[in-house]
Amino acid sequence: MRIVSRMTPIFILAVLVIALAGVPDASSADNPDSVVEQVIQRGVLRVGMSTFVPWAMKDKTGKLIGFEIDVARRLAEDMGVDVEFVPTKWSGIIPALLTGKFDVIIGGMGILPSRNLKVNFTNPYDFTGMSLVASKKMAAGMMGIEAFNKPGIIIAARLGSTAVTATKKYLPNAEIRMFDDEAQAYQEVVNGRVHAVVGSAPTPAFQAIKYPDKLFLPIDGTFTREPIGFAVQKGDVDTLNYFNNWIGYVEAEGWLKERKTYWFETKDWESQIQ
């Protein structure tokens, strides 16, 4: 019995050593749970996105172009992999990320507390805001945001977008009609079936320029300011760290500002889609 008593601490120590030896190093770059490592091994970055001008859209040949498309392609290039775009309805894009249909959402997604409960966001790589474009037929003479905050006023917005959140906050008395596709929302105002559309700048202004006989801008600029980030699944520290550092790098380089200026402050690209 005395020998067993002396052996017990040694036995316990041996068990601990064996157990610890089987625990993977959480800081290892070969972490199989890291999306970055999976992307490198696969050779393809899968990007969830939705089309809306000028963030992401199709040119005359069917090829995707736009600010977000440039961002995703540059990210994949710097990772040394190809990029695969996975067009997804906005209302279901977060569930699709969580089920692994793609690796990251790069689609002009506003960083909201409600979304952050489901996904992790990177540092902002852009800031946007909501604007308003109105029907000359339905909203003649209506100027200013408060003119649209009345019963009987119909506002169109894309389902699941921050445009809906902004409309509920700033235009609580108006009726909201939501559409899966942003193009459908703008078609409603062009056809004179709603008073206005709330959407991310600069799209409302572009629509007013495109249809000057049917649409007008009842407010100057935007009435909200939103940070925009990549969305990734929770718990992936390695991937979040890489994306944050990449954003910081291309921002310091001036590349992000250059691409934002091209897509949001010029119309040099317009001939590619018309």
PDB file of N, CA, C and O in Angstrom, residues 241-271:
ATOM      1  N   ASN A 241      -8.533  38.450 -37.818  1.00  0.00           N
ATOM      2  CA  ASN A 241      -7.260  39.168 -37.706  1.00  0.00           C
ATOM      3  C   ASN A 241      -6.670  39.456 -39.084  1.00  0.00           C
ATOM      4  O   ASN A 241      -6.220  40.576 -39.358  1.00  0.00           O
ATOM      5  N   TYR A 242      -6.704  38.454 -39.974  1.00  0.00           N
ATOM      6  CA  TYR A 242      -6.148  38.659 -41.314  1.00  0.00           C
ATOM      7  C   TYR A 242      -6.932  39.720 -42.083  1.00  0.00           C
ATOM      8  O   TYR A 242      -6.349  40.632 -42.684  1.00  0.00           O
ATOM      9  N   PHE A 243      -8.262  39.619 -42.061  1.00  0.00           N
ATOM     10  CA  PHE A 243      -9.084  40.583 -42.798  1.00  0.00           C
ATOM     11  C   PHE A 243      -8.911  42.002 -42.250  1.00  0.00           C
ATOM     12  O   PHE A 243      -8.839  42.965 -43.012  1.00  0.00           O
ATOM     13  N   ASN A 244      -8.842  42.141 -40.934  1.00  0.00           N
ATOM     14  CA  ASN A 244      -8.647  43.466 -40.338  1.00  0.00           C
ATOM     15  C   ASN A 244      -7.318  44.078 -40.771  1.00  0.00           C
ATOM     16  O   ASN A 244      -7.249  45.262 -41.124  1.00  0.00           O
ATOM     17  N   ASN A 245      -6.267  43.273 -40.752  1.00  0.00           N
ATOM     18  CA  ASN A 245      -4.959  43.783 -41.157  1.00  0.00           C
ATOM     19  C   ASN A 245      -4.915  44.088 -42.646  1.00  0.00           C
ATOM     20  O   ASN A 245      -4.256  45.051 -43.073  1.00  0.00           O
ATOM     21  N   TRP A 246      -5.623  43.284 -43.445  1.00  0.00           N
ATOM     22  CA  TRP A 246      -5.675  43.550 -44.887  1.00  0.00           C
ATOM     23  C   TRP A 246      -6.379  44.873 -45.152  1.00  0.00           C
ATOM     24  O   TRP A 246      -5.924  45.679 -45.962  1.00  0.00           O
ATOM     25  N   ILE A 247      -7.500  45.102 -44.474  1.00  0.00           N
ATOM     26  CA  ILE A 247      -8.228  46.367 -44.631  1.00  0.00           C
ATOM     27  C   ILE A 247      -7.338  47.546 -44.262  1.00  0.00           C
ATOM     28  O   ILE A 247      -7.282  48.555 -44.969  1.00  0.00           O
ATOM     29  N   GLY A 248      -6.618  47.430 -43.143  1.00  0.00           N
ATOM     30  CA  GLY A 248      -5.705  48.496 -42.730  1.00  0.00           C
ATOM     31  C   GLY A 248      -4.618  48.752 -43.751  1.00  0.00           C
ATOM     32  O   GLY A 248      -4.245  49.908 -44.002  1.00  0.00           O
ATOM     33  N   TYR A 249      -4.127  47.677 -44.368  1.00  0.00           N
ATOM     34  CA  TYR A 249      -3.046  47.800 -45.356  1.00  0.00           C
ATOM     35  C   TYR A 249      -3.505  48.526 -46.622  1.00  0.00           C
ATOM     36  O   TYR A 249      -2.875  49.491 -47.059  1.00  0.00           O
ATOM     37  N   VAL A 250      -4.634  48.080 -47.215  1.00  0.00           N
ATOM     38  CA  VAL A 250      -5.075  48.697 -48.476  1.00  0.00           C
ATOM     39  C   VAL A 250      -5.636  50.102 -48.245  1.00  0.00           C
ATOM     40  O   VAL A 250      -5.637  50.931 -49.153  1.00  0.00           O
ATOM     41  N   GLU A 251      -6.096  50.363 -47.014  1.00  0.00           N
ATOM     42  CA  GLU A 251      -6.542  51.709 -46.681  1.00  0.00           C
ATOM     43  C   GLU A 251      -5.353  52.657 -46.603  1.00  0.00           C
ATOM     44  O   GLU A 251      -5.378  53.764 -47.160  1.00  0.00           O
ATOM     45  N   ALA A 252      -4.289  52.227 -45.925  1.00  0.00           N
ATOM     46  CA  ALA A 252      -3.079  53.049 -45.812  1.00  0.00           C
ATOM     47  C   ALA A 252      -2.423  53.254 -47.168  1.00  0.00           C
ATOM     48  O   ALA A 252      -1.835  54.310 -47.437  1.00  0.00           O
ATOM     49  N   GLU A 253      -2.536  52.269 -48.023  1.00  0.00           N
ATOM     50  CA  GLU A 253      -1.980  52.329 -49.376  1.00  0.00           C
ATOM     51  C   GLU A 253      -2.718  53.348 -50.243  1.00  0.00           C
ATOM     52  O   GLU A 253      -2.195  53.810 -51.256  1.00  0.00           O
ATOM     53  N   GLY A 254      -3.957  53.675 -49.872  1.00  0.00           N
ATOM     54  CA  GLY A 254      -4.765  54.597 -50.669  1.00  0.00           C
ATOM     55  C   GLY A 254      -5.619  53.903 -51.702  1.00  0.00           C
ATOM     56  O   GLY A 254      -6.388  54.559 -52.426  1.00  0.00           O
ATOM     57  N   TRP A 255      -5.524  52.572 -51.758  1.00  0.00           N
ATOM     58  CA  TRP A 255      -6.255  51.821 -52.779  1.00  0.00           C
ATOM     59  C   TRP A 255      -7.763  51.874 -52.557  1.00  0.00           C
ATOM     60  O   TRP A 255      -8.536  52.045 -53.504  1.00  0.00           O
ATOM     61  N   LEU A 256      -8.203  51.722 -51.312  1.00  0.00           N
ATOM     62  CA  LEU A 256      -9.641  51.762 -51.026  1.00  0.00           C
ATOM     63  C   LEU A 256     -10.255  53.097 -51.432  1.00  0.00           C
ATOM     64  O   LEU A 256     -11.330  53.143 -52.043  1.00  0.00           O
ATOM     65  N   LYS A 257      -9.575  54.179 -51.109  1.00  0.00           N
ATOM     66  CA  LYS A 257     -10.083  55.511 -51.472  1.00  0.00           C
ATOM     67  C   LYS A 257     -10.149  55.669 -52.983  1.00  0.00           C
ATOM     68  O   LYS A 257     -11.113  56.224 -53.531  1.00  0.00           O
ATOM     69  N   GLU A 258      -9.146  55.151 -53.673  1.00  0.00           N
ATOM     70  CA  GLU A 258      -9.106  55.247 -55.135  1.00  0.00           C
ATOM     71  C   GLU A 258     -10.291  54.526 -55.769  1.00  0.00           C
ATOM     72  O   GLU A 258     -10.967  55.060 -56.647  1.00  0.00           O
ATOM     73  N   ARG A 259     -10.558  53.296 -55.304  1.00  0.00           N
ATOM     74  CA  ARG A 259     -11.669  52.535 -55.872  1.00  0.00           C
ATOM     75  C   ARG A 259     -13.015  53.146 -55.498  1.00  0.00           C
ATOM     76  O   ARG A 259     -13.957  53.162 -56.291  1.00  0.00           O
ATOM     77  N   LYS A 260     -13.144  53.656 -54.268  1.00  0.00           N
ATOM     78  CA  LYS A 260     -14.396  54.294 -53.827  1.00  0.00           C
ATOM     79  C   LYS A 260     -14.675  55.532 -54.681  1.00  0.00           C
ATOM     80  O   LYS A 260     -15.807  55.773 -55.101  1.00  0.00           O
ATOM     81  N   THR A 261     -13.656  56.314 -54.948  1.00  0.00           N
ATOM     82  CA  THR A 261     -13.817  57.509 -55.774  1.00  0.00           C
ATOM     83  C   THR A 261     -14.291  57.139 -57.174  1.00  0.00           C
ATOM     84  O   THR A 261     -15.206  57.760 -57.731  1.00  0.00           O
ATOM     85  N   TYR A 262     -13.676  56.105 -57.746  1.00  0.00           N
ATOM     86  CA  TYR A 262     -14.025  55.682 -59.096  1.00  0.00           C
ATOM     87  C   TYR A 262     -15.493  55.265 -59.183  1.00  0.00           C
ATOM     88  O   TYR A 262     -16.231  55.705 -60.083  1.00  0.00           O
ATOM     89  N   TRP A 263     -15.951  54.433 -58.254  1.00  0.00           N
ATOM     90  CA  TRP A 263     -17.290  53.871 -58.341  1.00  0.00           C
ATOM     91  C   TRP A 263     -18.386  54.796 -57.825  1.00  0.00           C
ATOM     92  O   TRP A 263     -19.534  54.716 -58.277  1.00  0.00           O
ATOM     93  N   PHE A 264     -18.044  55.690 -56.875  1.00  0.00           N
ATOM     94  CA  PHE A 264     -19.081  56.497 -56.244  1.00  0.00           C
ATOM     95  C   PHE A 264     -19.064  57.975 -56.650  1.00  0.00           C
ATOM     96  O   PHE A 264     -20.050  58.671 -56.437  1.00  0.00           O
ATOM     97  N   GLU A 265     -17.977  58.434 -57.199  1.00  0.00           N
ATOM     98  CA  GLU A 265     -17.888  59.858 -57.520  1.00  0.00           C
ATOM     99  C   GLU A 265     -17.682  60.137 -59.003  1.00  0.00           C
ATOM    100  O   GLU A 265     -17.573  61.289 -59.403  1.00  0.00           O
ATOM    101  N   THR A 266     -17.623  59.088 -59.823  1.00  0.00           N
ATOM    102  CA  THR A 266     -17.542  59.250 -61.275  1.00  0.00           C
ATOM    103  C   THR A 266     -18.592  58.375 -61.915  1.00  0.00           C
ATOM    104  O   THR A 266     -19.169  57.492 -61.277  1.00  0.00           O
ATOM    105  N   LYS A 267     -18.823  58.597 -63.191  1.00  0.00           N
ATOM    106  CA  LYS A 267     -19.706  57.722 -63.977  1.00  0.00           C
ATOM    107  C   LYS A 267     -18.900  57.109 -65.128  1.00  0.00           C
ATOM    108  O   LYS A 267     -19.478  56.724 -66.138  1.00  0.00           O
ATOM    109  N   ASP A 268     -17.586  57.010 -64.939  1.00  0.00           N
ATOM    110  CA  ASP A 268     -16.721  56.467 -65.998  1.00  0.00           C
ATOM    111  C   ASP A 268     -17.061  55.016 -66.332  1.00  0.00           C
ATOM    112  O   ASP A 268     -16.745  54.528 -67.419  1.00  0.00           O
ATOM    113  N   TRP A 269     -17.690  54.324 -65.380  1.00  0.00           N
ATOM    114  CA  TRP A 269     -18.006  52.907 -65.560  1.00  0.00           C
ATOM    115  C   TRP A 269     -19.389  52.665 -66.175  1.00  0.00           C
ATOM    116  O   TRP A 269     -19.730  51.540 -66.524  1.00  0.00           O
ATOM    117  N   GLU A 270     -20.168  53.726 -66.300  1.00  0.00           N
ATOM    118  CA  GLU A 270     -21.569  53.570 -66.694  1.00  0.00           C
ATOM    119  C   GLU A 270     -21.731  52.913 -68.060  1.00  0.00           C
ATOM    120  O   GLU A 270     -22.672  52.133 -68.271  1.00  0.00           O
ATOM    121  N   SER A 271     -20.809  53.183 -68.992  1.00  0.00           N
ATOM    122  CA  SER A 271     -20.910  52.611 -70.343  1.00  0.00           C
ATOM    123  C   SER A 271     -20.769  51.091 -70.321  1.00  0.00           C
ATOM    124  O   SER A 271     -21.189  50.407 -71.250  1.00  0.00           O
TER     125      SER A 271
END
